[in-house]
PDB file of C-alpha atoms in Angstrom:
ATOM      1  CA  GLY A 602     -82.739-185.415   0.422  1.00 66.00           C
ATOM      2  CA  ALA A 603     -84.710-185.609  -3.945  1.00 81.00           C
ATOM      3  CA  VAL A 604     -83.752-183.977  -6.380  1.00 91.00           C
ATOM      4  CA  VAL A 605     -85.622-182.134  -8.911  1.00 94.00           C
ATOM      5  CA  SER A 606     -84.411-179.853 -11.611  1.00 95.00           C
ATOM      6  CA  GLN A 607     -85.376-177.706 -14.676  1.00 97.00           C
ATOM      7  CA  HIS A 608     -84.551-176.299 -18.053  1.00 96.00           C
ATOM      8  CA  PRO A 609     -84.082-173.888 -19.744  1.00 96.00           C
ATOM      9  CA  SER A 610     -84.231-171.407 -16.683  1.00 95.00           C
ATOM     10  CA  TRP A 611     -85.518-168.902 -18.375  1.00 95.00           C
ATOM     11  CA  VAL A 612     -87.426-168.810 -21.684  1.00 96.00           C
ATOM     12  CA  ILE A 613     -87.968-165.724 -24.266  1.00 96.00           C
ATOM     13  CA  CYS A 614     -89.485-166.260 -26.517  1.00 95.00           C
ATOM     14  CA  LYS A 615     -92.042-164.796 -29.778  1.00 96.00           C
ATOM     15  CA  SER A 616     -95.510-164.457 -29.381  1.00 96.00           C
ATOM     16  CA  GLY A 617     -96.473-167.878 -31.860  1.00 96.00           C
ATOM     17  CA  THR A 618     -94.027-169.908 -30.973  1.00 96.00           C
ATOM     18  CA  SER A 619     -93.756-172.881 -28.799  1.00 97.00           C
ATOM     19  CA  VAL A 620     -91.921-173.081 -25.659  1.00 97.00           C
ATOM     20  CA  LYS A 621     -91.202-177.342 -23.841  1.00 97.00           C
ATOM     21  CA  ILE A 622     -89.818-177.334 -20.509  1.00 97.00           C
ATOM     22  CA  GLU A 623     -88.383-180.299 -19.503  1.00 97.00           C
ATOM     23  CA  CYS A 624     -88.150-181.791 -15.505  1.00 96.00           C
ATOM     24  CA  ARG A 625     -86.431-183.804 -13.911  1.00 95.00           C
ATOM     25  CA  SER A 626     -85.791-185.831 -10.872  1.00 93.00           C
ATOM     26  CA  LEU A 627     -82.203-186.839 -10.640  1.00 92.00           C
ATOM     27  CA  ASP A 628     -81.842-189.263  -7.284  1.00 88.00           C
ATOM     28  CA  PHE A 629     -85.382-190.704  -7.338  1.00 88.00           C
ATOM     29  CA  GLN A 630     -88.439-191.817  -9.510  1.00 87.00           C
ATOM     30  CA  ALA A 631     -91.598-190.482  -9.424  1.00 87.00           C
ATOM     31  CA  THR A 632     -94.575-192.040 -10.598  1.00 84.00           C
ATOM     32  CA  THR A 633     -96.234-188.922 -10.942  1.00 90.00           C
ATOM     33  CA  MET A 634     -95.426-185.257 -11.481  1.00 93.00           C
ATOM     34  CA  PHE A 635     -97.362-182.440 -10.792  1.00 94.00           C
ATOM     35  CA  TRP A 636     -96.546-178.693 -13.373  1.00 96.00           C
ATOM     36  CA  TYR A 637     -97.570-175.816 -11.769  1.00 95.00           C
ATOM     37  CA  ARG A 638     -97.897-172.194 -12.399  1.00 95.00           C
ATOM     38  CA  GLN A 639     -97.182-169.218 -10.627  1.00 92.00           C
ATOM     39  CA  PHE A 640     -98.129-164.609 -10.840  1.00 90.00           C
ATOM     40  CA  PRO A 641     -96.103-162.440  -9.297  1.00 84.00           C
ATOM     41  CA  LYS A 642     -97.234-162.275  -6.315  1.00 80.00           C
ATOM     42  CA  GLN A 643    -100.323-164.962  -6.615  1.00 83.00           C
ATOM     43  CA  SER A 644    -100.325-168.858  -5.601  1.00 83.00           C
ATOM     44  CA  LEU A 645     -98.464-171.474  -6.474  1.00 88.00           C
ATOM     45  CA  MET A 646    -102.009-172.342  -9.512  1.00 91.00           C
ATOM     46  CA  LEU A 647    -102.035-176.245  -9.848  1.00 92.00           C
ATOM     47  CA  MET A 648    -101.446-176.796 -14.068  1.00 95.00           C
ATOM     48  CA  ALA A 649    -102.172-180.465 -14.027  1.00 94.00           C
ATOM     49  CA  THR A 650    -100.431-184.442 -12.376  1.00 93.00           C
ATOM     50  CA  SER A 651     -98.294-185.752 -14.884  1.00 90.00           C
ATOM     51  CA  ASN A 652     -99.052-189.670 -14.712  1.00 86.00           C
ATOM     52  CA  GLU A 653     -96.104-191.668 -16.171  1.00 85.00           C
ATOM     53  CA  GLY A 654     -97.424-193.462 -19.106  1.00 83.00           C
ATOM     54  CA  SER A 655    -100.391-192.178 -19.051  1.00 85.00           C
ATOM     55  CA  LYS A 656    -102.169-189.090 -20.156  1.00 88.00           C
ATOM     56  CA  ALA A 657    -102.146-186.097 -17.912  1.00 92.00           C
ATOM     57  CA  THR A 658    -105.206-185.013 -15.514  1.00 92.00           C
ATOM     58  CA  TYR A 659    -105.425-181.015 -15.842  1.00 95.00           C
ATOM     59  CA  GLU A 660    -107.300-178.643 -13.475  1.00 93.00           C
ATOM     60  CA  GLN A 661    -110.551-176.760 -14.870  1.00 93.00           C
ATOM     61  CA  GLY A 662    -109.868-174.029 -16.831  1.00 93.00           C
ATOM     62  CA  VAL A 663    -106.727-175.346 -18.432  1.00 95.00           C
ATOM     63  CA  GLU A 664    -106.094-176.325 -22.144  1.00 94.00           C
ATOM     64  CA  LYS A 665    -105.113-179.371 -22.464  1.00 92.00           C
ATOM     65  CA  ASP A 666    -103.592-178.271 -26.661  1.00 94.00           C
ATOM     66  CA  LYS A 667    -102.506-175.860 -25.634  1.00 96.00           C
ATOM     67  CA  PHE A 668     -99.914-176.797 -22.549  1.00 97.00           C
ATOM     68  CA  LEU A 669     -99.004-180.271 -24.093  1.00 96.00           C
ATOM     69  CA  ILE A 670     -97.582-182.775 -21.109  1.00 94.00           C
ATOM     70  CA  ASN A 671     -96.017-186.026 -21.674  1.00 91.00           C
ATOM     71  CA  HIS A 672     -93.807-187.557 -18.801  1.00 89.00           C
ATOM     72  CA  ALA A 673     -92.395-190.422 -20.386  1.00 82.00           C
ATOM     73  CA  SER A 674     -89.947-192.074 -17.771  1.00 89.00           C
ATOM     74  CA  LEU A 675     -90.081-192.877 -14.172  1.00 89.00           C
ATOM     75  CA  THR A 676     -87.246-189.232 -14.391  1.00 92.00           C
ATOM     76  CA  LEU A 677     -88.910-186.938 -16.672  1.00 94.00           C
ATOM     77  CA  SER A 678     -92.032-184.769 -17.322  1.00 94.00           C
ATOM     78  CA  THR A 679     -92.127-181.842 -20.642  1.00 95.00           C
ATOM     79  CA  LEU A 680     -94.557-179.408 -20.853  1.00 97.00           C
ATOM     80  CA  THR A 681     -95.069-177.992 -23.765  1.00 97.00           C
ATOM     81  CA  VAL A 682     -96.415-174.151 -24.330  1.00 97.00           C
ATOM     82  CA  THR A 683     -98.517-174.409 -27.651  1.00 96.00           C
ATOM     83  CA  SER A 684     -98.238-171.273 -29.956  1.00 96.00           C
ATOM     84  CA  ALA A 685     -97.466-169.500 -26.774  1.00 96.00           C
ATOM     85  CA  HIS A 686     -98.626-165.346 -25.917  1.00 96.00           C
ATOM     86  CA  PRO A 687     -97.617-162.484 -23.635  1.00 96.00           C
ATOM     87  CA  GLU A 688    -100.643-163.826 -21.399  1.00 95.00           C
ATOM     88  CA  ASP A 689     -98.367-167.339 -21.128  1.00 96.00           C
ATOM     89  CA  SER A 690     -95.676-165.748 -19.605  1.00 96.00           C
ATOM     90  CA  SER A 691     -95.792-166.608 -16.266  1.00 96.00           C
ATOM     91  CA  PHE A 692     -93.022-169.011 -13.209  1.00 95.00           C
ATOM     92  CA  TYR A 693     -93.825-171.974 -14.300  1.00 96.00           C
ATOM     93  CA  ILE A 694     -92.694-174.615 -11.470  1.00 96.00           C
ATOM     94  CA  CYS A 695     -92.888-178.535 -11.201  1.00 95.00           C
ATOM     95  CA  SER A 696     -92.896-180.835  -8.974  1.00 93.00           C
ATOM     96  CA  ALA A 697     -91.865-184.717  -8.526  1.00 92.00           C
ATOM     97  CA  ARG A 698     -93.870-186.826  -5.560  1.00 86.00           C
ATOM     98  CA  ASP A 699     -91.054-188.830  -3.914  1.00 80.00           C
ATOM     99  CA  VAL A 700     -92.856-192.329  -3.346  1.00 72.00           C
ATOM    100  CA  GLY A 701     -89.804-194.371  -2.365  1.00 69.00           C
ATOM    101  CA  GLY A 702     -89.717-192.505   1.366  1.00 62.00           C
ATOM    102  CA  GLN A 703     -92.587-192.457   4.296  1.00 60.00           C
ATOM    103  CA  GLN A 704     -94.240-189.332   3.546  1.00 63.00           C
ATOM    104  CA  GLU A 705     -94.463-189.092  -0.696  1.00 71.00           C
ATOM    105  CA  THR A 706     -93.785-185.515  -0.214  1.00 82.00           C
ATOM    106  CA  GLN A 707     -93.758-183.330  -3.272  1.00 85.00           C
ATOM    107  CA  TYR A 708     -90.027-181.823  -4.124  1.00 90.00           C
ATOM    108  CA  PHE A 709     -90.033-179.174  -6.616  1.00 93.00           C
ATOM    109  CA  GLY A 710     -88.058-177.781  -9.547  1.00 94.00           C
ATOM    110  CA  PRO A 711     -86.362-174.568  -9.181  1.00 94.00           C
ATOM    111  CA  GLY A 712     -88.920-173.304 -11.677  1.00 95.00           C
ATOM    112  CA  THR A 713     -88.668-171.863 -15.862  1.00 96.00           C
ATOM    113  CA  ARG A 714     -89.103-167.681 -16.285  1.00 96.00           C
ATOM    114  CA  LEU A 715     -91.238-167.323 -19.470  1.00 96.00           C
ATOM    115  CA  LEU A 716     -91.520-163.989 -20.763  1.00 96.00           C
ATOM    116  CA  VAL A 717     -93.473-164.063 -24.226  1.00 96.00           C
ATOM    117  CA  LEU A 718     -93.280-160.613 -26.327  1.00 95.00           C
TER     118      LEU A 718
ATOM    119  CA  GLY B1437    -115.348-177.284  -0.695  1.00 73.00           C
ATOM    120  CA  GLN B1438    -111.559-177.702   0.766  1.00 82.00           C
ATOM    121  CA  ASN B1439    -110.178-174.660   2.330  1.00 90.00           C
ATOM    122  CA  ILE B1440    -106.895-173.544   3.496  1.00 95.00           C
ATOM    123  CA  ASP B1441    -106.532-170.512   5.720  1.00 96.00           C
ATOM    124  CA  GLN B1442    -103.654-168.678   6.824  1.00 97.00           C
ATOM    125  CA  PRO B1443    -102.554-165.619   7.912  1.00 97.00           C
ATOM    126  CA  THR B1444    -101.806-162.807   4.790  1.00 95.00           C
ATOM    127  CA  GLU B1445     -98.813-161.589   6.625  1.00 97.00           C
ATOM    128  CA  MET B1446     -96.639-161.553   9.098  1.00 98.00           C
ATOM    129  CA  THR B1447     -93.755-159.394  10.996  1.00 98.00           C
ATOM    130  CA  ALA B1448     -91.136-160.080  13.135  1.00 97.00           C
ATOM    131  CA  THR B1449     -88.691-159.175  15.026  1.00 97.00           C
ATOM    132  CA  GLU B1450     -84.713-160.716  14.002  1.00 97.00           C
ATOM    133  CA  GLY B1451     -83.778-163.621  16.962  1.00 97.00           C
ATOM    134  CA  ALA B1452     -87.404-163.790  18.350  1.00 97.00           C
ATOM    135  CA  ILE B1453     -90.107-166.472  17.615  1.00 98.00           C
ATOM    136  CA  VAL B1454     -93.034-166.588  15.457  1.00 98.00           C
ATOM    137  CA  GLN B1455     -95.986-169.225  15.128  1.00 98.00           C
ATOM    138  CA  ILE B1456     -97.754-169.290  11.540  1.00 98.00           C
ATOM    139  CA  ASN B1457    -101.232-170.973  11.701  1.00 98.00           C
ATOM    140  CA  CYS B1458    -102.682-173.010   8.729  1.00 98.00           C
ATOM    141  CA  THR B1459    -106.864-174.195   9.924  1.00 98.00           C
ATOM    142  CA  TYR B1460    -108.108-176.629   6.718  1.00 96.00           C
ATOM    143  CA  GLN B1461    -111.366-178.051   6.020  1.00 94.00           C
ATOM    144  CA  THR B1462    -110.370-181.658   3.460  1.00 91.00           C
ATOM    145  CA  SER B1463    -111.618-184.223   2.052  1.00 86.00           C
ATOM    146  CA  GLY B1464    -109.679-186.685   3.323  1.00 90.00           C
ATOM    147  CA  PHE B1465    -106.170-186.545   4.748  1.00 93.00           C
ATOM    148  CA  ASN B1466    -102.467-187.689   4.405  1.00 90.00           C
ATOM    149  CA  GLY B1467    -100.362-185.322   5.898  1.00 93.00           C
ATOM    150  CA  LEU B1468    -100.137-181.760   6.101  1.00 95.00           C
ATOM    151  CA  PHE B1469     -96.806-179.782   4.528  1.00 95.00           C
ATOM    152  CA  TRP B1470     -94.925-177.054   4.945  1.00 96.00           C
ATOM    153  CA  TYR B1471     -92.891-175.888   2.790  1.00 95.00           C
ATOM    154  CA  GLN B1472     -91.356-172.249   2.357  1.00 97.00           C
ATOM    155  CA  GLN B1473     -90.352-170.148  -0.612  1.00 95.00           C
ATOM    156  CA  HIS B1474     -88.174-167.218  -1.026  1.00 95.00           C
ATOM    157  CA  ALA B1475     -88.914-163.923  -4.055  1.00 91.00           C
ATOM    158  CA  GLY B1476     -88.617-164.920  -7.453  1.00 88.00           C
ATOM    159  CA  GLU B1477     -87.701-168.618  -6.520  1.00 92.00           C
ATOM    160  CA  ALA B1478     -89.798-172.537  -5.705  1.00 92.00           C
ATOM    161  CA  PRO B1479     -91.052-173.757  -2.976  1.00 93.00           C
ATOM    162  CA  THR B1480     -88.429-175.881  -0.160  1.00 92.00           C
ATOM    163  CA  PHE B1481     -89.548-178.222   1.657  1.00 91.00           C
ATOM    164  CA  LEU B1482     -89.447-178.210   5.721  1.00 94.00           C
ATOM    165  CA  SER B1483     -91.864-179.598   7.324  1.00 94.00           C
ATOM    166  CA  TYR B1484     -93.879-183.059   6.827  1.00 92.00           C
ATOM    167  CA  ASN B1485     -97.025-183.783   9.121  1.00 94.00           C
ATOM    168  CA  VAL B1486     -98.970-186.467   9.938  1.00 93.00           C
ATOM    169  CA  LEU B1487     -99.770-187.914  13.299  1.00 94.00           C
ATOM    170  CA  ASP B1488    -100.653-185.035  15.821  1.00 96.00           C
ATOM    171  CA  GLY B1489     -98.381-184.065  17.790  1.00 97.00           C
ATOM    172  CA  LEU B1490     -94.772-181.935  17.690  1.00 96.00           C
ATOM    173  CA  GLU B1491     -92.129-182.367  15.128  1.00 93.00           C
ATOM    174  CA  GLU B1492     -88.771-180.121  15.979  1.00 94.00           C
ATOM    175  CA  LYS B1493     -86.201-179.675  12.612  1.00 90.00           C
ATOM    176  CA  GLY B1494     -83.797-177.684  14.004  1.00 94.00           C
ATOM    177  CA  ARG B1495     -85.210-174.184  14.542  1.00 96.00           C
ATOM    178  CA  PHE B1496     -87.868-175.606  12.716  1.00 97.00           C
ATOM    179  CA  SER B1497     -90.820-177.528  14.616  1.00 97.00           C
ATOM    180  CA  SER B1498     -94.160-177.817  12.960  1.00 97.00           C
ATOM    181  CA  PHE B1499     -97.329-179.034  14.750  1.00 98.00           C
ATOM    182  CA  LEU B1500    -100.030-180.857  14.261  1.00 98.00           C
ATOM    183  CA  SER B1501    -104.357-181.030  15.636  1.00 98.00           C
ATOM    184  CA  ARG B1502    -105.622-183.621  13.322  1.00 96.00           C
ATOM    185  CA  SER B1503    -109.190-183.402  15.195  1.00 96.00           C
ATOM    186  CA  LYS B1504    -108.657-179.282  15.226  1.00 96.00           C
ATOM    187  CA  GLY B1505    -108.034-179.106  11.464  1.00 97.00           C
ATOM    188  CA  TYR B1506    -105.020-177.094  12.722  1.00 97.00           C
ATOM    189  CA  SER B1507    -101.300-176.826  12.690  1.00 98.00           C
ATOM    190  CA  TYR B1508     -98.420-174.510  13.610  1.00 98.00           C
ATOM    191  CA  LEU B1509     -95.140-173.307  11.822  1.00 98.00           C
ATOM    192  CA  LEU B1510     -92.872-172.193  14.770  1.00 98.00           C
ATOM    193  CA  LEU B1511     -90.005-171.046  13.879  1.00 98.00           C
ATOM    194  CA  LYS B1512     -87.086-169.686  16.417  1.00 97.00           C
ATOM    195  CA  GLU B1513     -84.440-166.895  16.753  1.00 97.00           C
ATOM    196  CA  LEU B1514     -85.638-165.376  13.581  1.00 98.00           C
ATOM    197  CA  GLN B1515     -82.749-164.206  10.912  1.00 97.00           C
ATOM    198  CA  MET B1516     -83.396-161.854   8.065  1.00 97.00           C
ATOM    199  CA  LYS B1517     -83.343-165.055   5.217  1.00 96.00           C
ATOM    200  CA  ASP B1518     -86.468-166.405   7.061  1.00 97.00           C
ATOM    201  CA  SER B1519     -88.838-163.112   4.826  1.00 97.00           C
ATOM    202  CA  ALA B1520     -90.176-165.220   2.800  1.00 97.00           C
ATOM    203  CA  SER B1521     -92.978-167.137   2.659  1.00 97.00           C
ATOM    204  CA  TYR B1522     -94.669-170.071   3.618  1.00 97.00           C
ATOM    205  CA  LEU B1523     -96.470-171.790   2.637  1.00 96.00           C
ATOM    206  CA  CYS B1524     -99.298-174.582   4.149  1.00 96.00           C
ATOM    207  CA  ALA B1525    -100.940-177.590   1.925  1.00 94.00           C
ATOM    208  CA  VAL B1526    -102.439-180.011   2.633  1.00 94.00           C
ATOM    209  CA  GLN B1527    -102.423-183.904   0.875  1.00 89.00           C
ATOM    210  CA  ASP B1528    -106.046-185.107   0.371  1.00 86.00           C
ATOM    211  CA  SER B1529    -108.221-188.582  -0.398  1.00 84.00           C
ATOM    212  CA  ASN B1530    -106.009-188.528  -3.817  1.00 78.00           C
ATOM    213  CA  TYR B1531    -102.968-187.532  -2.622  1.00 77.00           C
ATOM    214  CA  GLN B1532    -102.835-184.401  -4.146  1.00 81.00           C
ATOM    215  CA  LEU B1533    -102.381-181.959  -2.305  1.00 86.00           C
ATOM    216  CA  ILE B1534    -103.864-178.735  -1.654  1.00 89.00           C
ATOM    217  CA  TRP B1535    -102.584-175.562  -1.421  1.00 91.00           C
ATOM    218  CA  GLY B1536    -102.611-171.701   1.333  1.00 92.00           C
ATOM    219  CA  ALA B1537    -102.886-168.737  -0.202  1.00 91.00           C
ATOM    220  CA  GLY B1538     -98.612-168.573   2.190  1.00 94.00           C
ATOM    221  CA  THR B1539     -98.393-166.475   4.772  1.00 97.00           C
ATOM    222  CA  LYS B1540     -95.604-163.474   4.095  1.00 96.00           C
ATOM    223  CA  LEU B1541     -92.796-163.093   7.294  1.00 98.00           C
ATOM    224  CA  ILE B1542     -91.395-160.064   7.466  1.00 98.00           C
ATOM    225  CA  ILE B1543     -88.009-159.741   9.457  1.00 97.00           C
ATOM    226  CA  LYS B1544     -86.937-156.415  10.670  1.00 96.00           C
ATOM    227  CA  PRO B1545     -83.451-156.304  12.562  1.00 94.00           C
TER     228      PRO B1545
END
């Protein structure tokens, strides 16, 4: 099946620093990738939709200047959490939509745990 | 509005069968997905239904009735490793996934 990787898997940083998370589709091209956030024991929350070669579409309540998304190629999207604060500590998960198949399934990366001290 | 409903939690016995239901109301329909999510991990794809009927894949089967806005995930021969959250998601007319809150399945020996 389709494989999506994320890097890093764990990040611990000081408040005020910026953190970049990479999401890669390894064996398929993804014109669309999605960034989710999940707090403990809560549902997945879609943050933004990342489209290759164009600006990301952010969900209501998500600050686009704080969560910078770049989708520079058909296999890579990055999420940068700028000036991170403890309330940004969460599990960040990306997914990529495989439009090559019939189902247009979203496949998820393994997630990145961010802890801001 | 868009709405996906599934039970919050279910308990079943190892070796038994369990059915997790999902009802939905969305603006458009381009398929329904089931994902499995173990605690602390990202979701993994289980099944996809876009036409009415039953799709079987090993111990897992998924059913869809578009006219009723209803789906279920059927898990047979339950194993302890099946303890996880099961997420129902509908792809709307914009091909965006609308997520249910997930059903936490607890398997007891």
